[in-house]
Amino acid sequence: MIKYCDLKKITETYEPQLSEAISRVVQSGWYILGNEVKAFEQEFAQYCGCRYCIGTGNGLDALTIIMLAYKEIGIMEEGDEVIVPANTYIASILSIIQAGLKPVLCEPSWKSSNIDPEKIEELITPRTKAIMAVHLYGRCADIPQIEKIARKHSLKIIEDSAQAHGAMIDGRRTGNLGDASGFSFYPGKNLGALGDGGAITTNDKELAETARAIANYGSQKKYVNIYKGVNSRLDEMQAAVLSVKLQRLDADNERRREIAEKYNAGIKNPSITLPLIDNREEHVFHIYPIFCAEREKLQQHLLKNGIETLIHYPIPPHKQEALKEFNNHEYPITERIHHEELSLPCHQAMSDCEVEKVIEAANSFKA
């Protein structure tokens, strides 16, 4: 069986460095907000090309804390609007709601699966304060066009970079494409921890200081609380793990691109739509998505051929019970994406032989 994401196999490729890093933390006797977190924050900020990085407990918290910080410094107010792609993972939308703001769903482009800049401007109102640019599947959102709209209307750009560690556009990496960015280090990500973790990156000193305090109970000084904060901190163990993995992130991303290019060149089945690769640096293929009108039949065919796949995501956010306020809205492009998307295995530990087996199985499918 070719697993969709073989985390055990992937993790083993970082040994013995991972075990050495974990042992170092255990022996240090310091497990929260120590030197490992400081070192990783500096390394990741430098990698992204920005000034500040604040570790958080997870990616959802990272996005939420960004917006809570904007409220504390007077950029946003309760009930302000944030435009977000309708086809994103629900966490993007939940972060807006948890920050006391209102998500405004925008249709994506069928071509890229990312938010469609041509549809953003018509959604802007006097209460709009930000555009959340989600780099879905690992592909950079159309930042140049989003920047034009944001400058015209004095809006913040908040990147959801949870799936796009290391992706680049015009020589800049995700995490340094907007005003602030939220990352997830969930184990299956391109840069994944051995547990939960997240981070905020920004070049805004005031935002960084405010976000860091909010993530630590609203405190900049022990037992002195200036905000109604939360407890969301990247721990020493995960920071040490991430520092090891960061050293190989570019090489791992390059292997994902190679696999995606092999898929795009080899899969010739007319019933399968492949993702567009127009600028390879803009995509790190956290997910390699294909689209098929008979997705469930295709998924079963691949499984019978020993290939595990996943669906990202079977139910669009506006049809989730948790978001009842959107249940009667219609987003046809979003719904098509959610009804047809199927994710093929695509990770750095795959062999060329495994890639060829996936291609052969996809080509043998009869709709």
CSV table of C-alpha atoms in Angstrom, one decimal:
chain,number,residue,atom,x,y,z
A,1,MET,CA,0.0,0.0,0.0
A,2,ILE,CA,1.3,3.4,-0.9
A,3,LYS,CA,0.2,5.6,2.0
A,4,TYR,CA,-1.1,9.1,1.4
A,5,CYS,CA,1.4,10.5,3.9
A,6,ASP,CA,3.7,8.1,5.6
A,7,LEU,CA,4.7,10.1,8.7
A,8,LYS,CA,6.8,7.3,10.2
A,9,LYS,CA,8.8,7.0,7.0
A,10,ILE,CA,9.2,10.7,6.6
A,11,THR,CA,10.3,11.2,10.3
A,12,GLU,CA,12.9,8.4,10.0
A,13,THR,CA,14.7,10.4,7.3
A,14,TYR,CA,15.6,13.1,9.9
A,15,GLU,CA,17.4,10.7,12.3
A,16,PRO,CA,19.6,10.7,14.3
A,17,GLN,CA,19.3,14.6,14.4
A,18,LEU,CA,15.7,14.5,15.7
A,19,SER,CA,16.5,12.1,18.6
A,20,GLU,CA,19.5,14.2,19.4
A,21,ALA,CA,17.5,17.4,19.5
A,22,ILE,CA,14.8,15.8,21.7
A,23,SER,CA,17.4,14.4,24.1
A,24,ARG,CA,18.9,17.9,24.3
A,25,VAL,CA,15.6,19.4,25.4
A,26,VAL,CA,14.9,16.6,27.9
A,27,GLN,CA,18.3,17.0,29.5
A,28,SER,CA,18.1,20.8,29.6
A,29,GLY,CA,15.3,20.8,32.2
A,30,TRP,CA,13.6,23.8,30.5
A,31,TYR,CA,10.5,23.0,28.5
A,32,ILE,CA,8.5,26.2,27.9
A,33,LEU,CA,9.7,29.5,26.4
A,34,GLY,CA,13.4,28.7,26.5
A,35,ASN,CA,16.4,28.9,24.1
A,36,GLU,CA,15.0,26.3,21.6
A,37,VAL,CA,11.9,28.5,20.9
A,38,LYS,CA,14.0,31.6,20.7
A,39,ALA,CA,16.4,29.9,18.3
A,40,PHE,CA,13.6,28.6,16.1
A,41,GLU,CA,11.8,31.9,16.0
A,42,GLN,CA,15.0,33.6,14.8
A,43,GLU,CA,15.7,30.9,12.2
A,44,PHE,CA,12.2,30.9,10.8
A,45,ALA,CA,11.9,34.7,10.7
A,46,GLN,CA,15.2,34.8,8.8
A,47,TYR,CA,14.0,32.0,6.5
A,48,CYS,CA,10.8,33.8,5.6
A,49,GLY,CA,12.6,37.1,5.2
A,50,CYS,CA,10.8,39.0,7.9
A,51,ARG,CA,11.7,40.6,11.2
A,52,TYR,CA,9.6,38.8,13.7
A,53,CYS,CA,8.3,35.3,14.5
A,54,ILE,CA,6.2,34.4,17.4
A,55,GLY,CA,5.6,30.7,18.2
A,56,THR,CA,2.1,29.6,19.0
A,57,GLY,CA,0.3,26.4,20.0
A,58,ASN,CA,-1.1,25.8,16.6
A,59,GLY,CA,-2.0,27.4,13.3
A,60,LEU,CA,-5.6,28.4,14.2
A,61,ASP,CA,-4.3,30.3,17.2
A,62,ALA,CA,-1.7,32.0,15.1
A,63,LEU,CA,-4.4,33.5,12.8
A,64,THR,CA,-6.8,34.3,15.6
A,65,ILE,CA,-4.1,36.1,17.7
A,66,ILE,CA,-3.1,38.2,14.7
A,67,MET,CA,-6.6,39.6,14.5
A,68,LEU,CA,-6.9,40.0,18.3
A,69,ALA,CA,-3.7,42.0,18.2
A,70,TYR,CA,-5.0,44.2,15.5
A,71,LYS,CA,-8.1,44.9,17.7
A,72,GLU,CA,-5.9,45.8,20.6
A,73,ILE,CA,-3.8,48.3,18.6
A,74,GLY,CA,-6.9,49.9,17.1
A,75,ILE,CA,-6.7,48.6,13.6
A,76,MET,CA,-9.8,46.5,13.8
A,77,GLU,CA,-13.0,46.6,15.9
A,78,GLU,CA,-15.6,44.0,17.0
A,79,GLY,CA,-17.7,43.1,14.0
A,80,ASP,CA,-15.3,44.3,11.3
A,81,GLU,CA,-15.2,42.2,8.2
A,82,VAL,CA,-12.4,40.0,6.8
A,83,ILE,CA,-12.7,38.6,3.2
A,84,VAL,CA,-11.7,35.0,3.0
A,85,PRO,CA,-11.9,32.3,0.3
A,86,ALA,CA,-15.0,30.2,0.5
A,87,ASN,CA,-13.2,27.0,-0.3
A,88,THR,CA,-10.6,27.1,2.4
A,89,TYR,CA,-10.3,24.7,5.3
A,90,ILE,CA,-12.7,25.8,8.0
A,91,ALA,CA,-9.9,26.9,10.4
A,92,SER,CA,-9.3,30.0,8.4
A,93,ILE,CA,-13.0,31.1,8.9
A,94,LEU,CA,-13.0,30.0,12.5
A,95,SER,CA,-10.1,32.2,13.3
A,96,ILE,CA,-12.0,35.3,12.1
A,97,ILE,CA,-15.1,34.4,14.1
A,98,GLN,CA,-13.0,33.6,17.3
A,99,ALA,CA,-11.4,37.0,17.0
A,100,GLY,CA,-14.9,38.6,17.1
A,101,LEU,CA,-14.9,39.6,13.4
A,102,LYS,CA,-17.1,38.7,10.5
A,103,PRO,CA,-16.0,36.4,7.7
A,104,VAL,CA,-17.1,37.4,4.2
A,105,LEU,CA,-16.7,34.4,1.8
A,106,CYS,CA,-15.2,35.0,-1.6
A,107,GLU,CA,-15.3,32.5,-4.5
A,108,PRO,CA,-12.0,31.0,-5.7
A,109,SER,CA,-10.6,30.8,-9.2
A,110,TRP,CA,-11.2,27.3,-10.7
A,111,LYS,CA,-7.8,27.6,-12.4
A,112,SER,CA,-5.8,28.0,-9.1
A,113,SER,CA,-8.3,27.0,-6.3
A,114,ASN,CA,-7.1,30.2,-4.6
A,115,ILE,CA,-9.2,33.3,-3.8
A,116,ASP,CA,-10.2,35.1,-7.1
A,117,PRO,CA,-8.9,38.7,-7.0
A,118,GLU,CA,-11.5,39.7,-9.5
A,119,LYS,CA,-14.3,38.8,-7.0
A,120,ILE,CA,-12.8,40.5,-4.0
A,121,GLU,CA,-13.5,44.2,-4.7
A,122,GLU,CA,-17.2,43.7,-5.0
A,123,LEU,CA,-17.3,42.4,-1.5
A,124,ILE,CA,-15.6,45.3,0.2
A,125,THR,CA,-17.7,47.5,2.5
A,126,PRO,CA,-16.9,50.3,5.0
A,127,ARG,CA,-16.5,47.6,7.6
A,128,THR,CA,-13.9,45.6,5.6
A,129,LYS,CA,-10.5,45.7,7.3
A,130,ALA,CA,-8.5,42.8,5.8
A,131,ILE,CA,-8.2,40.2,3.1
A,132,MET,CA,-7.1,36.7,4.3
A,133,ALA,CA,-4.9,35.2,1.5
A,134,VAL,CA,-5.0,31.5,1.9
A,135,HIS,CA,-2.2,29.7,0.0
A,136,LEU,CA,-4.3,26.6,-0.5
A,137,TYR,CA,-2.7,23.2,-1.3
A,138,GLY,CA,0.7,24.9,-1.0
A,139,ARG,CA,0.2,27.3,-4.0
A,140,CYS,CA,0.7,31.1,-3.4
A,141,ALA,CA,-2.4,33.2,-3.7
A,142,ASP,CA,-2.2,35.9,-6.3
A,143,ILE,CA,-0.5,38.4,-4.0
A,144,PRO,CA,0.4,41.0,-6.6
A,145,GLN,CA,-3.3,41.5,-7.5
A,146,ILE,CA,-4.4,41.3,-3.9
A,147,GLU,CA,-1.8,43.9,-2.9
A,148,LYS,CA,-3.3,46.3,-5.5
A,149,ILE,CA,-6.7,45.9,-4.0
A,150,ALA,CA,-5.5,46.2,-0.4
A,151,ARG,CA,-3.5,49.4,-1.1
A,152,LYS,CA,-6.5,50.9,-2.9
A,153,HIS,CA,-8.8,50.3,0.0
A,154,SER,CA,-6.3,50.5,2.9
A,155,LEU,CA,-6.8,46.9,3.9
A,156,LYS,CA,-4.5,44.5,5.7
A,157,ILE,CA,-3.3,41.3,4.1
A,158,ILE,CA,-3.3,38.4,6.4
A,159,GLU,CA,-1.7,35.3,5.0
A,160,ASP,CA,-2.9,31.8,5.9
A,161,SER,CA,0.4,30.0,5.2
A,162,ALA,CA,-0.5,26.8,7.0
A,163,GLN,CA,0.0,24.7,3.8
A,164,ALA,CA,2.7,26.8,2.1
A,165,HIS,CA,5.9,26.8,4.1
A,166,GLY,CA,8.7,28.0,1.7
A,167,ALA,CA,6.6,28.9,-1.3
A,168,MET,CA,7.8,32.0,-3.1
A,169,ILE,CA,6.4,34.7,-5.4
A,170,ASP,CA,8.5,37.4,-7.0
A,171,GLY,CA,11.4,36.4,-4.8
A,172,ARG,CA,9.5,36.6,-1.5
A,173,ARG,CA,8.5,33.7,0.7
A,174,THR,CA,5.1,33.1,2.3
A,175,GLY,CA,5.2,34.7,5.7
A,176,ASN,CA,6.6,37.9,4.2
A,177,LEU,CA,4.0,38.5,1.5
A,178,GLY,CA,1.4,40.3,3.6
A,179,ASP,CA,1.1,42.4,6.8
A,180,ALA,CA,1.2,39.2,8.9
A,181,SER,CA,1.0,35.5,8.4
A,182,GLY,CA,-0.2,32.5,10.4
A,183,PHE,CA,1.6,29.1,10.0
A,184,SER,CA,0.7,25.6,11.2
A,185,PHE,CA,3.3,23.0,12.1
A,186,TYR,CA,0.8,20.1,12.2
A,187,PRO,CA,2.8,16.9,11.7
A,188,GLY,CA,1.7,16.4,8.1
A,189,LYS,CA,2.7,19.9,6.9
A,190,ASN,CA,5.8,20.5,4.7
A,191,LEU,CA,7.4,21.8,7.9
A,192,GLY,CA,5.8,19.6,10.5
A,193,ALA,CA,6.3,19.1,14.2
A,194,LEU,CA,5.9,15.9,16.2
A,195,GLY,CA,2.7,17.3,17.6
A,196,ASP,CA,0.9,20.6,17.3
A,197,GLY,CA,2.5,24.0,16.8
A,198,GLY,CA,2.2,27.2,14.9
A,199,ALA,CA,3.7,30.6,14.4
A,200,ILE,CA,3.0,34.2,13.4
A,201,THR,CA,5.4,36.1,11.2
A,202,THR,CA,5.4,39.9,10.5
A,203,ASN,CA,7.5,43.0,9.9
A,204,ASP,CA,5.3,45.1,12.2
A,205,LYS,CA,7.0,45.6,15.6
A,206,GLU,CA,3.8,46.8,17.4
A,207,LEU,CA,1.8,43.8,16.1
A,208,ALA,CA,4.6,41.4,17.0
A,209,GLU,CA,4.9,42.6,20.6
A,210,THR,CA,1.1,42.7,21.0
A,211,ALA,CA,0.6,39.2,19.6
A,212,ARG,CA,3.4,37.8,21.7
A,213,ALA,CA,1.8,39.2,24.8
A,214,ILE,CA,-1.7,37.9,23.9
A,215,ALA,CA,-0.3,34.4,23.3
A,216,ASN,CA,1.1,34.5,26.8
A,217,TYR,CA,-2.0,35.3,28.9
A,218,GLY,CA,-1.8,38.9,27.7
A,219,SER,CA,1.4,39.4,29.6
A,220,GLN,CA,4.8,41.0,28.6
A,221,LYS,CA,6.0,40.8,32.2
A,222,LYS,CA,5.3,37.9,34.5
A,223,TYR,CA,2.1,38.4,36.6
A,224,VAL,CA,1.4,41.7,34.8
A,225,ASN,CA,-1.4,41.2,32.3
A,226,ILE,CA,-2.2,44.1,30.0
A,227,TYR,CA,-4.6,42.2,27.6
A,228,LYS,CA,-7.2,39.5,28.0
A,229,GLY,CA,-4.9,37.0,26.5
A,230,VAL,CA,-4.8,33.3,25.8
A,231,ASN,CA,-2.3,30.5,26.5
A,232,SER,CA,-0.9,29.5,23.1
A,233,ARG,CA,2.9,28.8,23.1
A,234,LEU,CA,5.2,26.7,20.9
A,235,ASP,CA,7.0,24.4,23.4
A,236,GLU,CA,10.7,23.7,23.5
A,237,MET,CA,10.5,20.1,22.2
A,238,GLN,CA,8.6,21.1,19.1
A,239,ALA,CA,10.8,24.1,18.5
A,240,ALA,CA,13.9,21.8,18.6
A,241,VAL,CA,12.3,19.4,16.1
A,242,LEU,CA,11.3,22.2,13.8
A,243,SER,CA,14.8,23.6,13.8
A,244,VAL,CA,16.1,20.3,12.6
A,245,LYS,CA,13.5,20.0,9.8
A,246,LEU,CA,13.9,23.6,8.7
A,247,GLN,CA,17.4,22.9,7.5
A,248,ARG,CA,16.0,20.5,4.8
A,249,LEU,CA,12.7,22.3,4.0
A,250,ASP,CA,13.9,23.7,0.6
A,251,ALA,CA,15.2,20.3,-0.5
A,252,ASP,CA,12.0,18.6,0.7
A,253,ASN,CA,9.9,21.1,-1.2
A,254,GLU,CA,11.9,20.6,-4.3
A,255,ARG,CA,11.2,16.8,-4.1
A,256,ARG,CA,7.5,17.5,-3.9
A,257,ARG,CA,7.7,19.7,-7.0
A,258,GLU,CA,9.6,16.9,-8.8
A,259,ILE,CA,6.8,14.4,-8.0
A,260,ALA,CA,4.1,16.9,-9.0
A,261,GLU,CA,5.8,17.5,-12.3
A,262,LYS,CA,6.1,13.7,-12.9
A,263,TYR,CA,2.3,13.5,-12.2
A,264,ASN,CA,1.5,16.3,-14.6
A,265,ALA,CA,3.7,14.8,-17.3
A,266,GLY,CA,2.5,11.2,-16.8
A,267,ILE,CA,-1.2,11.3,-16.0
A,268,LYS,CA,-3.0,11.4,-19.4
A,269,ASN,CA,-6.5,10.3,-18.3
A,270,PRO,CA,-9.0,12.7,-19.9
A,271,SER,CA,-11.5,12.3,-17.0
A,272,ILE,CA,-8.9,13.8,-14.6
A,273,THR,CA,-8.1,17.5,-14.3
A,274,LEU,CA,-4.5,18.2,-13.1
A,275,PRO,CA,-3.3,21.2,-11.1
A,276,LEU,CA,-1.7,24.0,-13.1
A,277,ILE,CA,2.0,24.5,-12.7
A,278,ASP,CA,2.8,27.8,-14.3
A,279,ASN,CA,5.5,29.0,-11.9
A,280,ARG,CA,7.1,26.2,-9.9
A,281,GLU,CA,8.5,28.3,-7.0
A,282,GLU,CA,5.0,29.5,-6.2
A,283,HIS,CA,3.8,25.9,-5.3
A,284,VAL,CA,5.3,23.6,-2.7
A,285,PHE,CA,2.6,20.9,-3.1
A,286,HIS,CA,1.6,20.3,0.5
A,287,ILE,CA,-1.3,18.7,-1.4
A,288,TYR,CA,-1.3,17.5,-5.0
A,289,PRO,CA,-5.0,17.9,-6.0
A,290,ILE,CA,-6.6,16.3,-9.0
A,291,PHE,CA,-10.2,16.9,-9.9
A,292,CYS,CA,-12.7,14.3,-11.2
A,293,ALA,CA,-16.5,14.4,-11.7
A,294,GLU,CA,-16.5,10.7,-10.5
A,295,ARG,CA,-14.2,11.2,-7.6
A,296,GLU,CA,-15.5,8.4,-5.3
A,297,LYS,CA,-15.3,5.9,-8.1
A,298,LEU,CA,-11.7,7.1,-8.9
A,299,GLN,CA,-10.8,6.9,-5.2
A,300,GLN,CA,-12.0,3.3,-4.9
A,301,HIS,CA,-10.1,2.4,-8.1
A,302,LEU,CA,-6.9,3.8,-6.7
A,303,LEU,CA,-7.4,2.0,-3.4
A,304,LYS,CA,-7.9,-1.3,-5.2
A,305,ASN,CA,-4.5,-0.6,-6.9
A,306,GLY,CA,-2.9,-0.1,-3.5
A,307,ILE,CA,-2.9,3.7,-3.4
A,308,GLU,CA,-4.3,5.7,-0.5
A,309,THR,CA,-5.8,9.1,-1.2
A,310,LEU,CA,-7.6,11.8,0.8
A,311,ILE,CA,-10.2,14.4,0.0
A,312,HIS,CA,-9.4,18.1,0.8
A,313,TYR,CA,-12.2,18.7,1.7
A,314,PRO,CA,-15.5,16.7,1.4
A,315,ILE,CA,-17.8,19.4,2.8
A,316,PRO,CA,-17.3,23.1,2.0
A,317,PRO,CA,-17.3,25.5,5.0
A,318,HIS,CA,-20.6,27.1,4.0
A,319,LYS,CA,-22.4,23.7,4.2
A,320,GLN,CA,-21.0,22.8,7.6
A,321,GLU,CA,-23.4,22.7,10.5
A,322,ALA,CA,-21.1,24.8,12.6
A,323,LEU,CA,-21.6,27.7,10.1
A,324,LYS,CA,-25.4,27.6,9.8
A,325,GLU,CA,-25.4,31.3,8.9
A,326,PHE,CA,-23.9,30.4,5.5
A,327,ASN,CA,-25.9,27.2,4.8
A,328,ASN,CA,-28.3,28.9,2.4
A,329,HIS,CA,-25.5,30.7,0.5
A,330,GLU,CA,-24.4,29.4,-2.9
A,331,TYR,CA,-20.8,29.3,-4.1
A,332,PRO,CA,-20.8,27.1,-7.2
A,333,ILE,CA,-17.1,27.1,-7.9
A,334,THR,CA,-16.3,26.3,-4.3
A,335,GLU,CA,-18.9,23.5,-4.4
A,336,ARG,CA,-17.4,22.1,-7.6
A,337,ILE,CA,-13.9,22.0,-6.0
A,338,HIS,CA,-15.2,20.3,-2.9
A,339,HIS,CA,-17.2,17.7,-4.9
A,340,GLU,CA,-14.3,16.9,-7.4
A,341,GLU,CA,-11.0,17.3,-5.5
A,342,LEU,CA,-8.9,14.2,-4.7
A,343,SER,CA,-5.4,14.3,-3.2
A,344,LEU,CA,-2.7,12.0,-4.5
A,345,PRO,CA,0.3,10.9,-2.4
A,346,CYS,CA,3.0,13.6,-2.7
A,347,HIS,CA,5.8,13.8,-0.1
A,348,GLN,CA,9.6,13.8,0.0
A,349,ALA,CA,9.9,10.2,1.1
A,350,MET,CA,8.2,8.8,-2.0
A,351,SER,CA,10.3,6.8,-4.4
A,352,ASP,CA,10.2,7.2,-8.2
A,353,CYS,CA,8.8,3.6,-8.4
A,354,GLU,CA,5.8,4.6,-6.1
A,355,VAL,CA,5.2,7.7,-8.2
A,356,GLU,CA,5.1,5.6,-11.4
A,357,LYS,CA,2.6,3.2,-9.8
A,358,VAL,CA,0.3,6.1,-8.9
A,359,ILE,CA,0.5,7.4,-12.5
A,360,GLU,CA,-0.3,3.9,-14.0
A,361,ALA,CA,-3.2,3.5,-11.7
A,362,ALA,CA,-4.6,6.9,-12.5
A,363,ASN,CA,-4.3,6.3,-16.2
A,364,SER,CA,-6.0,2.9,-16.0
A,365,PHE,CA,-9.2,4.5,-14.4
A,366,LYS,CA,-12.3,4.3,-16.6
A,367,ALA,CA,-15.0,6.8,-15.8
